[in-house]
Short mmCIF file of C-alpha atoms in Angstrom, two decimals:
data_model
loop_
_atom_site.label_atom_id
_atom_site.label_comp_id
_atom_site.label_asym_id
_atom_site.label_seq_id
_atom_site.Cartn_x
_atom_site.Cartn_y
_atom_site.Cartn_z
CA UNK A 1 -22.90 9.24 15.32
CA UNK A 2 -25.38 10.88 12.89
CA UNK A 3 -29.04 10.82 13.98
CA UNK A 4 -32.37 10.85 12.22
CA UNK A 5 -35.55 10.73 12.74
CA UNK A 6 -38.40 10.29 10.48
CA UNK A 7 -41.68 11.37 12.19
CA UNK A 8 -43.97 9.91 9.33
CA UNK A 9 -42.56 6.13 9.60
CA UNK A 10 -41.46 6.26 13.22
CA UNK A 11 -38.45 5.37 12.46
CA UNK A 12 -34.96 6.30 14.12
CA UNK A 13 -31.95 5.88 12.56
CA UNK A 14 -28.18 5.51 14.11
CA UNK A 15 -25.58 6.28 11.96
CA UNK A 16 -22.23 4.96 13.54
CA UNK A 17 -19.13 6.71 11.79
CA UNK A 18 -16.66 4.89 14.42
CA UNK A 19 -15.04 1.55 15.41
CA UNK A 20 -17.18 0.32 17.83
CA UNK A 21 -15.45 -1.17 21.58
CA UNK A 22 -15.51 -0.40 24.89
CA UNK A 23 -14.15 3.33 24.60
CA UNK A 24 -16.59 4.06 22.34
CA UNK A 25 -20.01 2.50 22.70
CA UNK A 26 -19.99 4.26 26.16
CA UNK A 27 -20.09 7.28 24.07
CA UNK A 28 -22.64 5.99 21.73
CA UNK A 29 -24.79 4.65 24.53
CA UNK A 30 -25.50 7.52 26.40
CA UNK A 31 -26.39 9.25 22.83
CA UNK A 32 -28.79 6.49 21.83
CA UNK A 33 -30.42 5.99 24.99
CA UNK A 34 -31.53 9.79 25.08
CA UNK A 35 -32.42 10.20 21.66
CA UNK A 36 -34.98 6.71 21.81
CA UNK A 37 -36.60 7.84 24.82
CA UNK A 38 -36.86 11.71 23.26
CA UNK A 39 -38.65 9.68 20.66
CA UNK A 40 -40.02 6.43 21.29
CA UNK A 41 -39.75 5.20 17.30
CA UNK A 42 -41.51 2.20 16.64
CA UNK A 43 -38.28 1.18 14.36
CA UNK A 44 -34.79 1.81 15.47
CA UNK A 45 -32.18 0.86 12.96
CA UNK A 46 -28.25 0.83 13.13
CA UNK A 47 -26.18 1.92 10.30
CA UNK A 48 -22.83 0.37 9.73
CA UNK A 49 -22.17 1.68 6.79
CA UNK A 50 -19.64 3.55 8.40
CA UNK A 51 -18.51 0.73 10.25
CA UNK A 52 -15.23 -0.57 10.07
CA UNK A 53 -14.91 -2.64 13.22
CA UNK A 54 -16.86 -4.46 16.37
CA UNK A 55 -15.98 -6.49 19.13
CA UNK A 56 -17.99 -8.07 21.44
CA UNK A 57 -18.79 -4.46 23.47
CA UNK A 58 -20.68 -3.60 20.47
CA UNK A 59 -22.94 -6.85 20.93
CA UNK A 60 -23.72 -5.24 24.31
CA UNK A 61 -24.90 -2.13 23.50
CA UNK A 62 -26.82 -3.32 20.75
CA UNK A 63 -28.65 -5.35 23.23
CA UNK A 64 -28.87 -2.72 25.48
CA UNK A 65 -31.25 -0.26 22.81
CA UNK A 66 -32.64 -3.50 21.92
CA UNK A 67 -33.90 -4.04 25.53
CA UNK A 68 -34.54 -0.40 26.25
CA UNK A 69 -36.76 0.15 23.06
CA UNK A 70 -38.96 -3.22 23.55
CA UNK A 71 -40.24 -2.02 26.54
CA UNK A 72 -41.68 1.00 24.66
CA UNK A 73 -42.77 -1.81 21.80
CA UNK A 74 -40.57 -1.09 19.02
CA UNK A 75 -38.13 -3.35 16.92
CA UNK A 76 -34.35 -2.83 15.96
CA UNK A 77 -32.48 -3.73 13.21
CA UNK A 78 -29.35 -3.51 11.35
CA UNK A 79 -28.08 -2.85 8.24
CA UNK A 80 -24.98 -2.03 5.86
CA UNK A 81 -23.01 -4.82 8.06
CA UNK A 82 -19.85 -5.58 6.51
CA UNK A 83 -18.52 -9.54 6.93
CA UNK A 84 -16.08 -9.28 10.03
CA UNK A 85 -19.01 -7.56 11.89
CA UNK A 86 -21.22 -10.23 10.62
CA UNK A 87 -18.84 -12.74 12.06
CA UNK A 88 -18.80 -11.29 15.61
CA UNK A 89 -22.87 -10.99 15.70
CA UNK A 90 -23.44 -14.47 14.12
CA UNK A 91 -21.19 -15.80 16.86
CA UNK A 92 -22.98 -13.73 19.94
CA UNK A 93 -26.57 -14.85 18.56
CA UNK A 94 -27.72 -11.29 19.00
CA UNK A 95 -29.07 -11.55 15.19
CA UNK A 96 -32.24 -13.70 16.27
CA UNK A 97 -33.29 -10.10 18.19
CA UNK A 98 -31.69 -7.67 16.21
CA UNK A 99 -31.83 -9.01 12.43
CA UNK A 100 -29.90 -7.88 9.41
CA UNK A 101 -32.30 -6.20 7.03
CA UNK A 102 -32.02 -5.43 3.39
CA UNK A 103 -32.18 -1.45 2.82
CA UNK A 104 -34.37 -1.51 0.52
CA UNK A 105 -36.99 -3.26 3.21
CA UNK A 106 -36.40 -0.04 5.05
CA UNK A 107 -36.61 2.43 3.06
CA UNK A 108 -33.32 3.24 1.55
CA UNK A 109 -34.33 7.04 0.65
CA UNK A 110 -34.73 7.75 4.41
CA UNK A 111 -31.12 6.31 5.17
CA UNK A 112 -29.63 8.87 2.32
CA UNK A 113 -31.19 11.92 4.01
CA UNK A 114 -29.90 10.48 6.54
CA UNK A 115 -26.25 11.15 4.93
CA UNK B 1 11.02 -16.70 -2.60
CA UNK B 2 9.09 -14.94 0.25
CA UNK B 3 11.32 -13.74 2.87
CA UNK B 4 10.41 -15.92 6.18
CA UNK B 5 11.76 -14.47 9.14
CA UNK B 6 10.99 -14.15 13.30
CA UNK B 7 10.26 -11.05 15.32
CA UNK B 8 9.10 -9.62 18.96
CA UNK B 9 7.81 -6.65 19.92
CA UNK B 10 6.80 -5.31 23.54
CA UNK B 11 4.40 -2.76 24.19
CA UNK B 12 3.32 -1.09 27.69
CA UNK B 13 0.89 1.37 28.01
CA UNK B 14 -2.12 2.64 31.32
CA UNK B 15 -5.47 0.75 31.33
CA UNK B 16 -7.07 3.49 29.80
CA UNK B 17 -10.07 2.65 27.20
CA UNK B 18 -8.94 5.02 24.83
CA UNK B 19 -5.79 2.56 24.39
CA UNK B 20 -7.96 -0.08 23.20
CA UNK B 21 -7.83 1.16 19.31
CA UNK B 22 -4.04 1.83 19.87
CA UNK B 23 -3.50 -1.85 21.25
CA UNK B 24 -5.12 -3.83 18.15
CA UNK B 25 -4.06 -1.15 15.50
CA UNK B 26 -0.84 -1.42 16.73
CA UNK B 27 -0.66 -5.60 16.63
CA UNK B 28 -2.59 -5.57 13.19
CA UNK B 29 0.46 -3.64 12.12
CA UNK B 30 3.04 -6.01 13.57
CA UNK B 31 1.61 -8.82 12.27
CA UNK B 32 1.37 -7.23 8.45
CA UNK B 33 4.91 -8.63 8.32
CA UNK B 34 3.40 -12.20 8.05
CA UNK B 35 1.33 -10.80 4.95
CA UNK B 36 -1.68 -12.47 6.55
CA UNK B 37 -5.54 -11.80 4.94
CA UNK B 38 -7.42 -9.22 5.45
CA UNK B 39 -10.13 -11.64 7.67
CA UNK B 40 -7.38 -12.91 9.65
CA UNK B 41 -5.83 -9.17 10.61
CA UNK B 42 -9.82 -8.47 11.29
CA UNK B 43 -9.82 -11.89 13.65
CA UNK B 44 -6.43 -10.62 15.69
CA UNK B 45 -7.61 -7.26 16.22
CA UNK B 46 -10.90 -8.58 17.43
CA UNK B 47 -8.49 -10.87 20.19
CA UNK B 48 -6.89 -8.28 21.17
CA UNK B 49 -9.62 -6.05 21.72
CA UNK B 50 -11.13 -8.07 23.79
CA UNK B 51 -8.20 -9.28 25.64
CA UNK B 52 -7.27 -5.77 26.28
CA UNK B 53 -10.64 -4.78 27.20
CA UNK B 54 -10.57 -7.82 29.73
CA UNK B 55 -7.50 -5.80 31.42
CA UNK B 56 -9.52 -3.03 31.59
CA UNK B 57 -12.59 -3.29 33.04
CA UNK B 58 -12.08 -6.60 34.99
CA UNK B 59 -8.34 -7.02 35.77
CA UNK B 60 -7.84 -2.77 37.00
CA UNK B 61 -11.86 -2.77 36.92
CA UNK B 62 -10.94 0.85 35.29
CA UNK B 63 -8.53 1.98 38.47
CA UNK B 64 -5.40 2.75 36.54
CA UNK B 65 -2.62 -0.30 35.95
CA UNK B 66 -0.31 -1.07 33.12
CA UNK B 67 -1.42 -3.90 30.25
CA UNK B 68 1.55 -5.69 28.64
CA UNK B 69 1.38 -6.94 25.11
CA UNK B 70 4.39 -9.13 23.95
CA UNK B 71 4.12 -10.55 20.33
CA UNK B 72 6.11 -13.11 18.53
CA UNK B 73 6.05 -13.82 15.17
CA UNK B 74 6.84 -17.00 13.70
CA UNK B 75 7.62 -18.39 9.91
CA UNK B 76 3.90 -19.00 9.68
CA UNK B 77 2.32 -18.11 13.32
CA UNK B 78 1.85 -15.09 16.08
CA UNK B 79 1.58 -15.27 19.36
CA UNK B 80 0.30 -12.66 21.32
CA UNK B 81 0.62 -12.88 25.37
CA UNK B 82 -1.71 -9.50 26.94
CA UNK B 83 -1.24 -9.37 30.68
CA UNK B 84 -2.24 -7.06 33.22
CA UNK B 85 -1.38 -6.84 37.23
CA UNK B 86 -4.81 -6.69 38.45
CA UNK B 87 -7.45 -8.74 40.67
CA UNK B 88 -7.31 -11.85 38.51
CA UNK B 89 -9.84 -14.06 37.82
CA UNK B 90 -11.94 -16.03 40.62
CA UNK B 91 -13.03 -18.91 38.56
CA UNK B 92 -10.96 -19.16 34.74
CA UNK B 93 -13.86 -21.80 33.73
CA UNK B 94 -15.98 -19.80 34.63
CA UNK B 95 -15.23 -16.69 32.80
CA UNK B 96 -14.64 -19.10 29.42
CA UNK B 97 -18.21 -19.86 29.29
CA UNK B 98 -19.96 -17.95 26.40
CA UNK B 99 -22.41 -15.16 28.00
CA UNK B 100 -20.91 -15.42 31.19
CA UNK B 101 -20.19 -12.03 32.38
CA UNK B 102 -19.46 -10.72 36.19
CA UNK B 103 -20.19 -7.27 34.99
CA UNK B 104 -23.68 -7.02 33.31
CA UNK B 105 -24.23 -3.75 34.81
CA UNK B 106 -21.45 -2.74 32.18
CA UNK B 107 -23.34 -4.10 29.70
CA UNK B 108 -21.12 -6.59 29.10
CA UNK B 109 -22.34 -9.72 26.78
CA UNK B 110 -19.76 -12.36 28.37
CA UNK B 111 -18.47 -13.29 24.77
CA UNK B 112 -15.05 -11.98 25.27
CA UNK B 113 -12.90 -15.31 25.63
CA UNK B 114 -15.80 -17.11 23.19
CA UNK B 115 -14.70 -14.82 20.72
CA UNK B 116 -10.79 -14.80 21.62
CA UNK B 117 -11.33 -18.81 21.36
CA UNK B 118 -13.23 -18.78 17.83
CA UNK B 119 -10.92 -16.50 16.10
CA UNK B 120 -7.19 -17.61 17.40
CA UNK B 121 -6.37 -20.82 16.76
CA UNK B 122 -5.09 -21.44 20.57
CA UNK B 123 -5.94 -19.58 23.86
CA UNK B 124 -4.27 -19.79 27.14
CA UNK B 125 -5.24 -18.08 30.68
CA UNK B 126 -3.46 -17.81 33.26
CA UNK B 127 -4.78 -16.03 36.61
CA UNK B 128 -3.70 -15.84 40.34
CA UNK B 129 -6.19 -14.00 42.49
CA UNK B 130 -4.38 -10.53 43.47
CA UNK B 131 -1.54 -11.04 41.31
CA UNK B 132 -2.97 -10.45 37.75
CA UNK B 133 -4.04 -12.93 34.45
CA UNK B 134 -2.05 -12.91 31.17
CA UNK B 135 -4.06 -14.64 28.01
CA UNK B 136 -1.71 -16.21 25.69
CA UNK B 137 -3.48 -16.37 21.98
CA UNK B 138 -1.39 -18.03 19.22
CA UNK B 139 -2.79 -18.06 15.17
CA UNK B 140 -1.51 -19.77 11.89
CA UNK B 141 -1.23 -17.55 9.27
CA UNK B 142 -2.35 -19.73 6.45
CA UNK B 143 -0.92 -17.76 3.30
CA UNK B 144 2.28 -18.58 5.07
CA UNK B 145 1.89 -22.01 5.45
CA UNK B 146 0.85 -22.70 2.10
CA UNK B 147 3.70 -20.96 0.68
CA UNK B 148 6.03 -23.58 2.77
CA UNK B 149 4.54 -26.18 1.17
CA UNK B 150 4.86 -25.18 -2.04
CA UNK B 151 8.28 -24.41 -1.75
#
């Protein structure tokens, strides 16, 4: 997982480069969970660009940062999803707290740096 | 004419989460045979994962045990029986019920068998308390079928 931060918007940004399941959101957990309390962005945003596979562990550690960052105030989001991973999160319902968002709305510069 | 033809495969390997990837990779790849679309490959290797998760963390709650896979393959269908030899579950309603979980500390979001459910076209559990569960999933391959009917 690549990980930026951009001090100016507050934002953080999650780069996943791995299928995401049990084995591995342990991994991803841990590495998210330090890096959002380190510093507390007001925006946290997932990148599945690099994506190529979720099952429903994924839907729990998503809600897991979710939960983790509201109580510091901030929002998370998601974006690059590709339609199998849409599938699973439509199903779980997890979109209505963590919504697909348009790069652009994000600031699609900041994701490339990110790169 | 398409050649339509049946086919099993068994495959044994520890309850280790690392296994996971190997499990649906390896059933994906079984199940090419069938020439199925991409979104239904995606929709088995979702199953499995979550069946084989399942085996993991609640049937050998990550103590080590063996999960079984065997997988049939039909003109037009698969069917994919995961099993493992662990606690087995209390209530099998229960554990259907989307968001249900008995391991939220895990983080778990209790949508394994609601997903196994939306994506297969049939699921089966069977559990005994002590003795171990096996989930039975079965899926038409519709490219398959069509071709039948055309022939």
């Amino acid at each position: 997982m690549q990980v930026k931060y951009i001090k100016e918007d507050k934002q953080l940004i999650f780069k996943i480069d791995e299928e995401i399941d049990h084995h591995s959101s342990e991994k991803i957990r841990k590495r998210a969970d330090y890096e959002i309390q380190v510093h507390i962005p007001k925006k946290l945003i997932f990148d599945f660009e690099h994506v190529t596979f979720m099952d429903s562990s994924g839907i729990g550690m998503l809600i897991g940062r979710y939960k983790l960052l509201s109580m510091f105030g901030g929002k998370t989001s998601i974006v690059n999803v590709n339609a199998p991973i849409k599938k699973v999160l439509e199903m779980s319902g997890v979109l209505k707290l963590i919504p697909i968002e348009e790069i652009e709305n994000i600031g699609g510069n900041n994701l490339e740096k990110c790169i | 004419m398409k050649n339509v033809y049946e086919n099993e495969m068994k495959l044994e390997f520890l309850s280790k989460s690392n296994n996971e990837s190997f499990a649906r990779i390896t059933i994906a790849a079984f199940v090419a045979q069938l020439d199925p679309t991409i979104e239904e490959i995606s929709d088995i290797k979702t199953a499995v994962s979550e069946a084989v998760t399942n085996c993991i963390i609640h049937g050998y709650e990550e103590k080590e045990g063996t999960v079984k896979i065997e997988c049939k393959l039909f003109a037009n269908s698969i069917e994919i029986e995961i099993s493992d030899n662990g606690k087995g579950i209390e209530n099998v309603e229960k554990a259907r019920q989307a968001l249900y979980t008995s391991k939220p500390e895990l983080e778990r979001s209790g949508m394994g068998f609601t997903i196994m459910e939306s994506f297969m076209d049939e699921v089966k559990i069977e559990s005994v308390l002590g003795l171990g569960t096996k989930v039975t999933m079965k899926k038409m391959i519709k490219a398959n079928v069509e071709q039948e009917i055309k022939i």
